[in-house]
Amino acid sequence: MLDLYGIKIASRLLLGTARYPSPLILAEAVRRSATEIVTVSLRREAAGGRSGGAFFEMIRQLGVHVLPNTAGCHGVSEAVLTAKMAREVFRTNWIKLEVIGNHDTLQPDVFALVEAARILTSEGFEVFPYTTDDLVVAERLIEAGCKVLMPWCAPIGTAAGPLNPSALRSMRAHFPDMPLIVDAGIGRPSHAATVMELGFDAVLLNTAVAGARDPGAMAEAFAGAIDAGRQAFNAGPLEPRDMAVPSTPVIGKAVFA
């Protein structure tokens, strides 16, 4: 079981709710993925006026935990205000904290991220920070009160997969007891299996599922890949070797003159 701020979660797949062709397709993806947590952007859906309220009600009916996010925020005050609004709407202290610093890569502004995290944790929020794979930034976020980290493996929506496995491996080794959820950049189930084999605790997906030809089927495929990756990590996969190693013993084999 995955422990996130004292809540036990069986599924290791978190699902975003943006960009689906329809609410029915979103609901099917949630069901087939067996996820227990969905993320919701308060800013994006609230901008829809009355349709935003209908969307929130549909999310509640899915029977899953809601992780509101501060997507689209570019500064500390903006992110903090959005988080407070989300807490009122969804009645949860959980918040996925995003503070974007670069318009092209959507890379987080790590300085503002740490400051916003410190403010929110002091006000009782349970922060899930979207961050880079930088160990120093991770340390600062933990010092700010975060008990979960959400590093990217590639820029949001690129579907590029893990661009720097060494950095991800180092992060896992450096924070062995911290829940680490890969957020952003995963495009294929094989990417998800790869990061789970590195020992990460969960994966957050949105574009890779919502943008698929069949989002429901893709959500189910990701769920299977994540489970397989976790099982492989627990089983202890072989590390790559520089030389060939025969699978059949050579000692005692028959010799013909």
PDB file of C-alpha atoms in Angstrom, residues 38-228:
ATOM      1  CA  VAL A  38      -7.496  12.045  -9.766  1.00  0.00           C
ATOM      2  CA  THR A  39      -6.046  15.518 -10.163  1.00  0.00           C
ATOM      3  CA  VAL A  40      -8.216  18.511 -10.993  1.00  0.00           C
ATOM      4  CA  SER A  41      -7.219  22.022 -12.039  1.00  0.00           C
ATOM      5  CA  LEU A  42      -9.428  24.484 -10.220  1.00  0.00           C
ATOM      6  CA  ARG A  43      -8.418  27.381 -12.480  1.00  0.00           C
ATOM      7  CA  ARG A  44      -9.146  25.588 -15.744  1.00  0.00           C
ATOM      8  CA  GLU A  45     -12.501  24.150 -14.760  1.00  0.00           C
ATOM      9  CA  ALA A  46     -13.699  27.210 -12.843  1.00  0.00           C
ATOM     10  CA  ALA A  47     -13.149  29.218 -16.021  1.00  0.00           C
ATOM     11  CA  GLY A  48     -15.937  27.161 -17.590  1.00  0.00           C
ATOM     12  CA  GLY A  49     -18.563  28.853 -15.431  1.00  0.00           C
ATOM     13  CA  ARG A  50     -21.578  26.619 -14.892  1.00  0.00           C
ATOM     14  CA  SER A  51     -19.928  23.745 -16.742  1.00  0.00           C
ATOM     15  CA  GLY A  52     -17.161  23.858 -14.147  1.00  0.00           C
ATOM     16  CA  GLY A  53     -19.657  23.102 -11.375  1.00  0.00           C
ATOM     17  CA  ALA A  54     -21.063  20.167 -13.341  1.00  0.00           C
ATOM     18  CA  PHE A  55     -17.538  18.852 -13.878  1.00  0.00           C
ATOM     19  CA  PHE A  56     -16.742  19.005 -10.157  1.00  0.00           C
ATOM     20  CA  GLU A  57     -19.943  17.117  -9.368  1.00  0.00           C
ATOM     21  CA  MET A  58     -19.050  14.418 -11.906  1.00  0.00           C
ATOM     22  CA  ILE A  59     -15.610  14.046 -10.290  1.00  0.00           C
ATOM     23  CA  ARG A  60     -17.196  13.612  -6.865  1.00  0.00           C
ATOM     24  CA  GLN A  61     -19.419  10.860  -8.220  1.00  0.00           C
ATOM     25  CA  LEU A  62     -16.393   8.843  -9.356  1.00  0.00           C
ATOM     26  CA  GLY A  63     -15.756   7.895  -5.738  1.00  0.00           C
ATOM     27  CA  VAL A  64     -12.024   8.645  -5.805  1.00  0.00           C
ATOM     28  CA  HIS A  65      -9.727  10.947  -3.845  1.00  0.00           C
ATOM     29  CA  VAL A  66      -9.392  14.378  -5.441  1.00  0.00           C
ATOM     30  CA  LEU A  67      -5.975  16.012  -5.639  1.00  0.00           C
ATOM     31  CA  PRO A  68      -6.566  19.633  -6.700  1.00  0.00           C
ATOM     32  CA  ASN A  69      -3.670  21.325  -8.464  1.00  0.00           C
ATOM     33  CA  THR A  70      -2.443  24.841  -9.084  1.00  0.00           C
ATOM     34  CA  ALA A  71      -1.834  24.309 -12.808  1.00  0.00           C
ATOM     35  CA  GLY A  72      -1.256  27.534 -14.706  1.00  0.00           C
ATOM     36  CA  CYS A  73       0.124  29.463 -11.741  1.00  0.00           C
ATOM     37  CA  HIS A  74       3.327  31.417 -12.328  1.00  0.00           C
ATOM     38  CA  GLY A  75       3.990  32.982  -8.932  1.00  0.00           C
ATOM     39  CA  VAL A  76       3.875  32.324  -5.211  1.00  0.00           C
ATOM     40  CA  SER A  77       0.846  34.468  -4.363  1.00  0.00           C
ATOM     41  CA  GLU A  78      -1.133  33.100  -7.306  1.00  0.00           C
ATOM     42  CA  ALA A  79      -0.398  29.492  -6.341  1.00  0.00           C
ATOM     43  CA  VAL A  80      -1.214  30.063  -2.669  1.00  0.00           C
ATOM     44  CA  LEU A  81      -4.520  31.768  -3.482  1.00  0.00           C
ATOM     45  CA  THR A  82      -5.504  28.980  -5.896  1.00  0.00           C
ATOM     46  CA  ALA A  83      -4.673  26.360  -3.277  1.00  0.00           C
ATOM     47  CA  LYS A  84      -6.889  28.086  -0.724  1.00  0.00           C
ATOM     48  CA  MET A  85      -9.754  28.253  -3.193  1.00  0.00           C
ATOM     49  CA  ALA A  86      -9.311  24.560  -3.991  1.00  0.00           C
ATOM     50  CA  ARG A  87      -9.469  23.643  -0.312  1.00  0.00           C
ATOM     51  CA  GLU A  88     -12.822  25.396   0.003  1.00  0.00           C
ATOM     52  CA  VAL A  89     -14.259  23.745  -3.114  1.00  0.00           C
ATOM     53  CA  PHE A  90     -13.042  20.188  -2.532  1.00  0.00           C
ATOM     54  CA  ARG A  91     -12.789  20.161   1.272  1.00  0.00           C
ATOM     55  CA  THR A  92      -9.331  18.633   1.261  1.00  0.00           C
ATOM     56  CA  ASN A  93      -5.932  19.716   2.537  1.00  0.00           C
ATOM     57  CA  TRP A  94      -4.245  17.929  -0.346  1.00  0.00           C
ATOM     58  CA  ILE A  95      -2.801  20.174  -3.041  1.00  0.00           C
ATOM     59  CA  LYS A  96      -0.606  19.390  -6.014  1.00  0.00           C
ATOM     60  CA  LEU A  97       1.580  22.473  -6.089  1.00  0.00           C
ATOM     61  CA  GLU A  98       2.674  23.746  -9.492  1.00  0.00           C
ATOM     62  CA  VAL A  99       4.517  27.032  -9.977  1.00  0.00           C
ATOM     63  CA  ILE A 100       5.606  27.278 -13.605  1.00  0.00           C
ATOM     64  CA  GLY A 101       8.796  29.153 -14.430  1.00  0.00           C
ATOM     65  CA  ASN A 102       9.301  28.559 -18.158  1.00  0.00           C
ATOM     66  CA  HIS A 103       6.547  28.901 -20.758  1.00  0.00           C
ATOM     67  CA  ASP A 104       8.174  26.577 -23.308  1.00  0.00           C
ATOM     68  CA  THR A 105       9.206  23.639 -21.137  1.00  0.00           C
ATOM     69  CA  LEU A 106       6.697  24.224 -18.313  1.00  0.00           C
ATOM     70  CA  GLN A 107       9.612  23.622 -15.960  1.00  0.00           C
ATOM     71  CA  PRO A 108       8.761  24.589 -12.397  1.00  0.00           C
ATOM     72  CA  ASP A 109      10.167  27.732 -10.809  1.00  0.00           C
ATOM     73  CA  VAL A 110      11.866  25.856  -8.005  1.00  0.00           C
ATOM     74  CA  PHE A 111      12.584  28.970  -5.937  1.00  0.00           C
ATOM     75  CA  ALA A 112       8.932  30.023  -5.936  1.00  0.00           C
ATOM     76  CA  LEU A 113       7.895  26.393  -5.468  1.00  0.00           C
ATOM     77  CA  VAL A 114       9.822  26.057  -2.219  1.00  0.00           C
ATOM     78  CA  GLU A 115       8.485  29.381  -0.913  1.00  0.00           C
ATOM     79  CA  ALA A 116       4.890  28.483  -1.764  1.00  0.00           C
ATOM     80  CA  ALA A 117       5.300  25.030  -0.220  1.00  0.00           C
ATOM     81  CA  ARG A 118       6.567  26.566   3.015  1.00  0.00           C
ATOM     82  CA  ILE A 119       3.578  28.927   3.209  1.00  0.00           C
ATOM     83  CA  LEU A 120       1.022  26.225   2.434  1.00  0.00           C
ATOM     84  CA  THR A 121       2.390  23.616   4.841  1.00  0.00           C
ATOM     85  CA  SER A 122       2.388  26.243   7.606  1.00  0.00           C
ATOM     86  CA  GLU A 123      -1.333  26.708   6.927  1.00  0.00           C
ATOM     87  CA  GLY A 124      -2.171  23.012   7.173  1.00  0.00           C
ATOM     88  CA  PHE A 125      -1.940  21.956   3.530  1.00  0.00           C
ATOM     89  CA  GLU A 126      -0.533  18.564   2.565  1.00  0.00           C
ATOM     90  CA  VAL A 127       1.585  19.480  -0.410  1.00  0.00           C
ATOM     91  CA  PHE A 128       2.441  17.338  -3.444  1.00  0.00           C
ATOM     92  CA  PRO A 129       5.064  19.508  -5.211  1.00  0.00           C
ATOM     93  CA  TYR A 130       5.676  19.179  -8.945  1.00  0.00           C
ATOM     94  CA  THR A 131       9.444  19.545  -9.144  1.00  0.00           C
ATOM     95  CA  THR A 132      12.550  18.640 -11.104  1.00  0.00           C
ATOM     96  CA  ASP A 133      14.919  15.751 -10.383  1.00  0.00           C
ATOM     97  CA  ASP A 134      17.345  18.077  -8.536  1.00  0.00           C
ATOM     98  CA  LEU A 135      18.395  16.695  -5.143  1.00  0.00           C
ATOM     99  CA  VAL A 136      19.017  20.090  -3.561  1.00  0.00           C
ATOM    100  CA  VAL A 137      15.553  21.318  -4.502  1.00  0.00           C
ATOM    101  CA  ALA A 138      14.120  18.094  -3.101  1.00  0.00           C
ATOM    102  CA  GLU A 139      15.922  18.699   0.197  1.00  0.00           C
ATOM    103  CA  ARG A 140      14.516  22.217   0.404  1.00  0.00           C
ATOM    104  CA  LEU A 141      10.989  20.988  -0.264  1.00  0.00           C
ATOM    105  CA  ILE A 142      11.293  18.418   2.502  1.00  0.00           C
ATOM    106  CA  GLU A 143      12.611  21.115   4.854  1.00  0.00           C
ATOM    107  CA  ALA A 144       9.554  23.186   3.887  1.00  0.00           C
ATOM    108  CA  GLY A 145       7.308  20.388   5.159  1.00  0.00           C
ATOM    109  CA  CYS A 146       6.536  18.300   2.067  1.00  0.00           C
ATOM    110  CA  LYS A 147       6.119  14.584   2.743  1.00  0.00           C
ATOM    111  CA  VAL A 148       5.721  13.612  -0.920  1.00  0.00           C
ATOM    112  CA  LEU A 149       7.790  14.637  -3.952  1.00  0.00           C
ATOM    113  CA  MET A 150       6.642  14.605  -7.585  1.00  0.00           C
ATOM    114  CA  PRO A 151       9.670  14.898  -9.894  1.00  0.00           C
ATOM    115  CA  TRP A 152       9.288  15.081 -13.659  1.00  0.00           C
ATOM    116  CA  CYS A 153      11.018  12.652 -16.010  1.00  0.00           C
ATOM    117  CA  ALA A 154      10.579  14.942 -19.038  1.00  0.00           C
ATOM    118  CA  PRO A 155       8.690  18.182 -19.770  1.00  0.00           C
ATOM    119  CA  ILE A 156       4.908  18.093 -19.415  1.00  0.00           C
ATOM    120  CA  GLY A 157       3.091  16.591 -22.376  1.00  0.00           C
ATOM    121  CA  THR A 158       6.213  15.616 -24.334  1.00  0.00           C
ATOM    122  CA  ALA A 159       5.686  11.847 -23.928  1.00  0.00           C
ATOM    123  CA  ALA A 160       9.489  11.559 -24.100  1.00  0.00           C
ATOM    124  CA  GLY A 161       9.832   9.147 -21.185  1.00  0.00           C
ATOM    125  CA  PRO A 162      12.648   9.270 -18.607  1.00  0.00           C
ATOM    126  CA  LEU A 163      15.340  11.536 -20.109  1.00  0.00           C
ATOM    127  CA  ASN A 164      17.718  11.228 -17.167  1.00  0.00           C
ATOM    128  CA  PRO A 165      17.387   7.802 -15.524  1.00  0.00           C
ATOM    129  CA  SER A 166      20.596   8.389 -13.575  1.00  0.00           C
ATOM    130  CA  ALA A 167      19.107  11.434 -11.857  1.00  0.00           C
ATOM    131  CA  LEU A 168      15.925   9.525 -11.053  1.00  0.00           C
ATOM    132  CA  ARG A 169      17.945   6.622  -9.694  1.00  0.00           C
ATOM    133  CA  SER A 170      19.963   9.023  -7.522  1.00  0.00           C
ATOM    134  CA  MET A 171      16.793  10.614  -6.179  1.00  0.00           C
ATOM    135  CA  ARG A 172      15.387   7.226  -5.213  1.00  0.00           C
ATOM    136  CA  ALA A 173      18.634   6.297  -3.465  1.00  0.00           C
ATOM    137  CA  HIS A 174      18.904   9.653  -1.707  1.00  0.00           C
ATOM    138  CA  PHE A 175      15.362   9.564  -0.324  1.00  0.00           C
ATOM    139  CA  PRO A 176      14.683   5.876   0.345  1.00  0.00           C
ATOM    140  CA  ASP A 177      11.699   6.471   2.638  1.00  0.00           C
ATOM    141  CA  MET A 178      10.065   9.409   0.847  1.00  0.00           C
ATOM    142  CA  PRO A 179       7.067   8.698  -1.426  1.00  0.00           C
ATOM    143  CA  LEU A 180       8.232   9.648  -4.942  1.00  0.00           C
ATOM    144  CA  ILE A 181       5.674   9.999  -7.726  1.00  0.00           C
ATOM    145  CA  VAL A 182       6.885  10.581 -11.274  1.00  0.00           C
ATOM    146  CA  ASP A 183       4.860  13.456 -12.695  1.00  0.00           C
ATOM    147  CA  ALA A 184       5.107  14.632 -16.317  1.00  0.00           C
ATOM    148  CA  GLY A 185       6.795  13.336 -19.440  1.00  0.00           C
ATOM    149  CA  ILE A 186       5.613   9.726 -19.543  1.00  0.00           C
ATOM    150  CA  GLY A 187       4.128   8.737 -22.889  1.00  0.00           C
ATOM    151  CA  ARG A 188       4.010   4.945 -23.031  1.00  0.00           C
ATOM    152  CA  PRO A 189       3.308   2.100 -20.612  1.00  0.00           C
ATOM    153  CA  SER A 190       6.928   0.984 -21.052  1.00  0.00           C
ATOM    154  CA  HIS A 191       8.070   4.365 -19.695  1.00  0.00           C
ATOM    155  CA  ALA A 192       5.907   3.861 -16.629  1.00  0.00           C
ATOM    156  CA  ALA A 193       7.279   0.361 -16.099  1.00  0.00           C
ATOM    157  CA  THR A 194      10.828   1.724 -16.365  1.00  0.00           C
ATOM    158  CA  VAL A 195      10.436   4.321 -13.618  1.00  0.00           C
ATOM    159  CA  MET A 196       8.612   1.837 -11.396  1.00  0.00           C
ATOM    160  CA  GLU A 197      11.503  -0.607 -11.850  1.00  0.00           C
ATOM    161  CA  LEU A 198      13.771   2.162 -10.534  1.00  0.00           C
ATOM    162  CA  GLY A 199      11.814   2.033  -7.294  1.00  0.00           C
ATOM    163  CA  PHE A 200       9.461   4.963  -7.657  1.00  0.00           C
ATOM    164  CA  ASP A 201       6.225   4.664  -5.753  1.00  0.00           C
ATOM    165  CA  ALA A 202       3.677   5.803  -8.310  1.00  0.00           C
ATOM    166  CA  VAL A 203       3.101   7.584 -11.617  1.00  0.00           C
ATOM    167  CA  LEU A 204       0.836  10.498 -12.484  1.00  0.00           C
ATOM    168  CA  LEU A 205      -0.540  10.494 -16.033  1.00  0.00           C
ATOM    169  CA  ASN A 206      -2.741  12.785 -18.054  1.00  0.00           C
ATOM    170  CA  THR A 207      -1.803  13.525 -21.664  1.00  0.00           C
ATOM    171  CA  ALA A 208      -0.603   9.976 -22.366  1.00  0.00           C
ATOM    172  CA  VAL A 209      -4.071   8.645 -21.539  1.00  0.00           C
ATOM    173  CA  ALA A 210      -6.346  11.525 -22.566  1.00  0.00           C
ATOM    174  CA  GLY A 211      -4.595  11.893 -25.928  1.00  0.00           C
ATOM    175  CA  ALA A 212      -4.708   8.214 -26.853  1.00  0.00           C
ATOM    176  CA  ARG A 213      -7.009   6.899 -29.578  1.00  0.00           C
ATOM    177  CA  ASP A 214      -8.764   4.835 -26.891  1.00  0.00           C
ATOM    178  CA  PRO A 215      -8.189   6.494 -23.491  1.00  0.00           C
ATOM    179  CA  GLY A 216      -9.920   3.730 -21.547  1.00  0.00           C
ATOM    180  CA  ALA A 217      -7.776   0.993 -23.059  1.00  0.00           C
ATOM    181  CA  MET A 218      -4.630   3.076 -22.589  1.00  0.00           C
ATOM    182  CA  ALA A 219      -5.472   3.701 -18.930  1.00  0.00           C
ATOM    183  CA  GLU A 220      -5.824  -0.050 -18.419  1.00  0.00           C
ATOM    184  CA  ALA A 221      -2.521  -0.676 -20.216  1.00  0.00           C
ATOM    185  CA  PHE A 222      -0.737   1.811 -17.971  1.00  0.00           C
ATOM    186  CA  ALA A 223      -2.222   0.229 -14.867  1.00  0.00           C
ATOM    187  CA  GLY A 224      -0.818  -3.155 -15.904  1.00  0.00           C
ATOM    188  CA  ALA A 225       2.603  -1.705 -16.721  1.00  0.00           C
ATOM    189  CA  ILE A 226       2.824   0.096 -13.382  1.00  0.00           C
ATOM    190  CA  ASP A 227       1.919  -3.062 -11.489  1.00  0.00           C
ATOM    191  CA  ALA A 228       4.499  -5.049 -13.481  1.00  0.00           C
TER     192      ALA A 228
END
